[in-house]
Short mmCIF file of C-alpha atoms in Angstrom, two decimals:
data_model
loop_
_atom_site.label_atom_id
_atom_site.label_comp_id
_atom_site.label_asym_id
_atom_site.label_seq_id
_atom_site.Cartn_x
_atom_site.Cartn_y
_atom_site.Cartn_z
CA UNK A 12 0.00 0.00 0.00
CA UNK A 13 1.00 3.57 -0.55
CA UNK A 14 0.40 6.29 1.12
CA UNK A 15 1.52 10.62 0.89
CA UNK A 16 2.17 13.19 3.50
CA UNK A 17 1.84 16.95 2.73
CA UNK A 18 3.15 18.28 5.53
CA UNK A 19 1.81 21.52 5.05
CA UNK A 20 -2.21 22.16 4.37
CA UNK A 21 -1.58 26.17 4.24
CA UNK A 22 1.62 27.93 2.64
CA UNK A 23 1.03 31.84 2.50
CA UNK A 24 4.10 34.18 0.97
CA UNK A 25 4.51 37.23 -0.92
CA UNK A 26 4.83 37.58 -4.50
CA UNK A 27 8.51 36.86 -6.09
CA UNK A 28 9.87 34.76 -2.94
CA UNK A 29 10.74 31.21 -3.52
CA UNK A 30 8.52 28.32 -2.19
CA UNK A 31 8.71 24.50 -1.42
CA UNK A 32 5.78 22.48 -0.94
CA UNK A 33 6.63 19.44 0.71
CA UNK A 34 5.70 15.44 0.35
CA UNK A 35 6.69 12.32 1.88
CA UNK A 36 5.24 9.66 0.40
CA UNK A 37 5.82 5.45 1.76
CA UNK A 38 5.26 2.57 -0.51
CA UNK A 39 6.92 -0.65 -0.50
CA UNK A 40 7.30 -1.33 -4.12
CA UNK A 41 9.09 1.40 -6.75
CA UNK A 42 6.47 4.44 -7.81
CA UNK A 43 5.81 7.29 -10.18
CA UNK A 44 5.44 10.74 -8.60
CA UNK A 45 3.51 13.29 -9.77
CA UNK A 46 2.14 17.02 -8.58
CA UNK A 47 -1.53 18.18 -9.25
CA UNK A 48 -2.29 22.08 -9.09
CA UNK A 49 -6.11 22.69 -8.76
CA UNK A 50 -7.41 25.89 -9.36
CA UNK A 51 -10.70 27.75 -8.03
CA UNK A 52 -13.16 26.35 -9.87
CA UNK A 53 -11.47 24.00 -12.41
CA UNK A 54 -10.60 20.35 -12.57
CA UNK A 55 -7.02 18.80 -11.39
CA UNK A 56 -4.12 19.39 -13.68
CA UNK A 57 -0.94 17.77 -13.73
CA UNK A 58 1.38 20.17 -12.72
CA UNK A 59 4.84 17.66 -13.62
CA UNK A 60 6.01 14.07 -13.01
CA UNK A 61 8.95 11.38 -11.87
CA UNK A 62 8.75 8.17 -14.11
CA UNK A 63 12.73 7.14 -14.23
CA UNK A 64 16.23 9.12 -15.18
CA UNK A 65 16.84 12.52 -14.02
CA UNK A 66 15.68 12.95 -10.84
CA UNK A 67 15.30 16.75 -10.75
CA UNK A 68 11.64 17.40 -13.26
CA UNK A 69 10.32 20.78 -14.30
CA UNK A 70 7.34 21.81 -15.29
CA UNK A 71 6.46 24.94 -18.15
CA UNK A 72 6.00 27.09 -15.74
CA UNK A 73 8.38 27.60 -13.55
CA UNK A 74 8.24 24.66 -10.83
CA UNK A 75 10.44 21.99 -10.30
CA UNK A 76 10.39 18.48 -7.77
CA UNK A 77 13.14 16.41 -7.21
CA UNK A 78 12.77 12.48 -6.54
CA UNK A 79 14.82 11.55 -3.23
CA UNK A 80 14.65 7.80 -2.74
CA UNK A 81 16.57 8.01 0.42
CA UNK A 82 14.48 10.24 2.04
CA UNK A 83 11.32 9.07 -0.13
CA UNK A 84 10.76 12.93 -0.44
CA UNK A 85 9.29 14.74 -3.74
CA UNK A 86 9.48 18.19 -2.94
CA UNK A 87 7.89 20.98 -5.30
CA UNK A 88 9.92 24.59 -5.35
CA UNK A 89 9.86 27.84 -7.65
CA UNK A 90 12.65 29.96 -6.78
CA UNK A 91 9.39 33.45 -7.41
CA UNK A 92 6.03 32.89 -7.02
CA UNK A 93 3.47 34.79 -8.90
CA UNK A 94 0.01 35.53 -8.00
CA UNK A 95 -1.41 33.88 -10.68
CA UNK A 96 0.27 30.67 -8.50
CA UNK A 97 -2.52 30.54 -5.90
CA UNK A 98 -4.30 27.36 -6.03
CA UNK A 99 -3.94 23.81 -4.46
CA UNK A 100 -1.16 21.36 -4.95
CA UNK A 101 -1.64 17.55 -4.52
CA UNK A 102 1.44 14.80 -4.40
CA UNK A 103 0.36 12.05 -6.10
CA UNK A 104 2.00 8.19 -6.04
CA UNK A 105 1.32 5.80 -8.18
CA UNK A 106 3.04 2.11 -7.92
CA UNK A 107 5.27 0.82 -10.77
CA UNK A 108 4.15 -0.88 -13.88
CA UNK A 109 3.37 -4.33 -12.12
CA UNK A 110 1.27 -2.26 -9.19
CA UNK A 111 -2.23 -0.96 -9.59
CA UNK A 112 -3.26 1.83 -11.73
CA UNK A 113 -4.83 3.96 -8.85
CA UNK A 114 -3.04 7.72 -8.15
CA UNK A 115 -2.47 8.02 -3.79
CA UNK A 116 -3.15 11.69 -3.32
CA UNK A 117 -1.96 13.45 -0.34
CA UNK A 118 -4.16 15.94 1.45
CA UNK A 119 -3.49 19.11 -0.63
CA UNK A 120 -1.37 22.38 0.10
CA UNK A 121 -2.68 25.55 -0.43
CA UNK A 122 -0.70 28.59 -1.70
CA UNK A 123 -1.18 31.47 -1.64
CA UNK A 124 0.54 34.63 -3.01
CA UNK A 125 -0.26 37.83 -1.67
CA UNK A 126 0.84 41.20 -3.46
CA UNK B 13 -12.84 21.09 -26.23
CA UNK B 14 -11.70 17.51 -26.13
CA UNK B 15 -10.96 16.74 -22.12
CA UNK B 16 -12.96 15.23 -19.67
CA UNK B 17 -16.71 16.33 -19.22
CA UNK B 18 -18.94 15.69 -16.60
CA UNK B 19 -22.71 16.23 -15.85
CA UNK B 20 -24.50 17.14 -14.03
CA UNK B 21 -21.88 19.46 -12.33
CA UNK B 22 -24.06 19.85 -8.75
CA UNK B 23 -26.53 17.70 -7.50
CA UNK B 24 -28.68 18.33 -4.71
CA UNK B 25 -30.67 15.71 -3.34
CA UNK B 26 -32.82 14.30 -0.42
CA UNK B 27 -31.11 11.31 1.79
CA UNK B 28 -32.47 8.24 0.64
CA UNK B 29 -32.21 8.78 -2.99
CA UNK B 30 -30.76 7.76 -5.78
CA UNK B 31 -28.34 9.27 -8.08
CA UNK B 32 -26.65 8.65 -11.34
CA UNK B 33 -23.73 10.71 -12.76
CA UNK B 34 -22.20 10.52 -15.70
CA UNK B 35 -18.41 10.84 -17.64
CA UNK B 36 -17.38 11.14 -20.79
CA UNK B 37 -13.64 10.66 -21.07
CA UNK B 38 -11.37 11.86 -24.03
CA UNK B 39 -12.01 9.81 -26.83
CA UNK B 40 -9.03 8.49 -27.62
CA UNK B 41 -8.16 6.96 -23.49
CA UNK B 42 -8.67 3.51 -23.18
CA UNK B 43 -8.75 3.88 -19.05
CA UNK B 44 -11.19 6.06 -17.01
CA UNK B 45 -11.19 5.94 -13.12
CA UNK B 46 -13.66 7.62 -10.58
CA UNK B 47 -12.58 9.15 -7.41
CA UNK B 48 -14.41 10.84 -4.33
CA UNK B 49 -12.78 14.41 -3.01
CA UNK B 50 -13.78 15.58 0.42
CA UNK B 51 -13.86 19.08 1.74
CA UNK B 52 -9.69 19.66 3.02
CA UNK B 53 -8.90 16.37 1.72
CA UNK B 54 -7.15 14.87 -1.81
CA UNK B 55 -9.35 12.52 -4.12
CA UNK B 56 -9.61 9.28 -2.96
CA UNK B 57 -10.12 6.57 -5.39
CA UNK B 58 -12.74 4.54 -6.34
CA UNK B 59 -12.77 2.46 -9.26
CA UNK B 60 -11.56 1.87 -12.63
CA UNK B 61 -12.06 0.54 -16.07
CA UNK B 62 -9.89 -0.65 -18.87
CA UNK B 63 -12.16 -0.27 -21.50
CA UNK B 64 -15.19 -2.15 -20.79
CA UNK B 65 -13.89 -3.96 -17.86
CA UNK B 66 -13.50 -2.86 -14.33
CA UNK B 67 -10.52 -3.49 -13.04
CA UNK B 68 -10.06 -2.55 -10.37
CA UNK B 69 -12.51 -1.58 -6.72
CA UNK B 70 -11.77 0.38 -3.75
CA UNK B 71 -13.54 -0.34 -0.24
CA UNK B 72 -14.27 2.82 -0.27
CA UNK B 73 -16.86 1.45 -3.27
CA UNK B 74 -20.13 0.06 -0.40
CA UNK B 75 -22.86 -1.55 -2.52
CA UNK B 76 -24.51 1.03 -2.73
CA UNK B 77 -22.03 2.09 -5.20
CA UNK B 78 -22.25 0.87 -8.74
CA UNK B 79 -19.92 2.10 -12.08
CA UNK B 80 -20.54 1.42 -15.43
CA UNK B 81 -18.91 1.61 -18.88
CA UNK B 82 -20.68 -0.73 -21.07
CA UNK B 83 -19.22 0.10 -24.54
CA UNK B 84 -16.17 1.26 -22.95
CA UNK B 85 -16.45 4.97 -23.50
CA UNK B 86 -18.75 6.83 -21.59
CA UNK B 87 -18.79 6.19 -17.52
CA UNK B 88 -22.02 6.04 -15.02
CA UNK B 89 -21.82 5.88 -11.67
CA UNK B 90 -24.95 5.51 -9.62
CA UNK B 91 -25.59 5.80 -5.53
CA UNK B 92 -28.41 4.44 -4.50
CA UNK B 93 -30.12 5.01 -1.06
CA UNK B 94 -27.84 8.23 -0.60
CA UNK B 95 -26.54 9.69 2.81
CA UNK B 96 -25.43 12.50 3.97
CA UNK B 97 -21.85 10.76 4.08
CA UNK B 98 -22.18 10.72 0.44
CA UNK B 99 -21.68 14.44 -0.17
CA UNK B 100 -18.39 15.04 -2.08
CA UNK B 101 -17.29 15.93 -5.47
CA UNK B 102 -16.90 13.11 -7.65
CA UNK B 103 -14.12 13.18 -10.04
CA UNK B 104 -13.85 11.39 -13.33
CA UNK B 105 -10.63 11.07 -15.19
CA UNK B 106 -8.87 8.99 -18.03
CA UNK B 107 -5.79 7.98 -19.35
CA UNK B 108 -4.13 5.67 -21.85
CA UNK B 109 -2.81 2.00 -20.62
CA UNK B 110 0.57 2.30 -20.21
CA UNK B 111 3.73 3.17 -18.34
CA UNK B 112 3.48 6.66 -16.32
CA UNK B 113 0.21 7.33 -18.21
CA UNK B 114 -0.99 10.75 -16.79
CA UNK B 115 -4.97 11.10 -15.96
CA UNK B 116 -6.62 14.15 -17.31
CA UNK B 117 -8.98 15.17 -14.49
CA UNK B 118 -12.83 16.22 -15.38
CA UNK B 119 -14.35 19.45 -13.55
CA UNK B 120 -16.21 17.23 -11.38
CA UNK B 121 -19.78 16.72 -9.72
CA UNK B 122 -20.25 17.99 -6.81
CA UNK B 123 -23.17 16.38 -4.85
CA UNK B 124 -24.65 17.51 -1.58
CA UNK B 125 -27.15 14.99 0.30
CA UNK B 126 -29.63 16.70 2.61
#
């Protein structure tokens, strides 16, 4: 079974300072990693992901995770935040090809970006 | 627009009812799951189909929980006898078979019991 700690449910800073939204995430078989961003009012959108290889990912706009096996850690950063960044972030696991096909959420972060 | 649709987007009903919502995944996805989202909480899944066949149950799925997807496209899933408990957004999404496949999320349905 898997399973994913956000450790924070509320992340407020100020426009143009860098964030990190944190997960943990246990599972007892290899996974894929992935970050959601959900905006008011619209459906779940995959943000970026960790399949295999590099394990530093970026997504278009600005955000990056990197995969830490050791600390089974998938952090999400952006060195300056916009407001247009407010919304809530889900870590996602999923197990490896041989596992189910079911996505583990963990509870959400919210950011927010004040002026 | 090609992505995920879902309808009815709200549904209010009495406890004790039943209700029946439906998804219609992007055409070309082979997969489509279902999962329940509760207020402060990530989705939480419920089922899923590989085409026509479900694959694949949570225990979060009581019997009073049923999905369809009879010609493998479109999605139902019904709740019979509804409680309160029941109130959530449903979310549909899909996805091809396959190795890291990414789900494309639907806006959801967003039912409140009474």
């Amino acid at each position: 079974a898997q399973s994913v700690t956000q450790l924070d449910s509320q992340v407020p800073v100020f426009e143009e300072a860098p964030v990190e939204l944190r997960c943990n995430y246990s599972s007892s078989v290899s996974v894929y990693l992935f970050w959601y961003v959900q905006y008011p009012n619209q459906g779940l959108q995959l943000l970026l992901k960790y399949l295999s290889g590099s394990t530093l990912v970026e997504s278009i706009n600005g955000f990056e995770a990197e995969f830490n096996k050791s600390q089974t850690s998938f952090h999400l950063r952006k060195p300056s935040v916009h407001i247009s960044d407010t919304a809530e972030y889900f870590c996602a696991v999923r197990g490896g090809e041989t596992s189910g096909s079911r996505l583990t959420f963990g509870e959400g972060t919210q950011l927010t970006v004040n002026p | 627009d090609t992505g995920v649709s879902q309808d009815p987007r709200h549904k209010i009903t009495k406890r004790g009812q039943n209700v029946t919502f439906r998804c219609d995944p992007i055409s070309e996805h082979n997969r489509l799951y279902w999962y329940r989202q509760t207020l402060g909480q990530g989705p939480e899944f419920l089922t899923y189909f590989q085409n026509e066949a479900q694959l694949e149950k949570s225990r979060l799925l009581s019997d009073r929980f049923s999905a369809e997807r009879p010609k493998g496209s479109f999605s139902t899933l019904e709740i019979q006898r509804t409680e309160q408990g029941d109130s959530a957004m449903y979310l549909c999404a899909s996805s091809f078979s396959g190795r890291g496949n990414e789900q494309f999320f639907g806006p959801g349905t967003r039912l409140t019991v009474l």
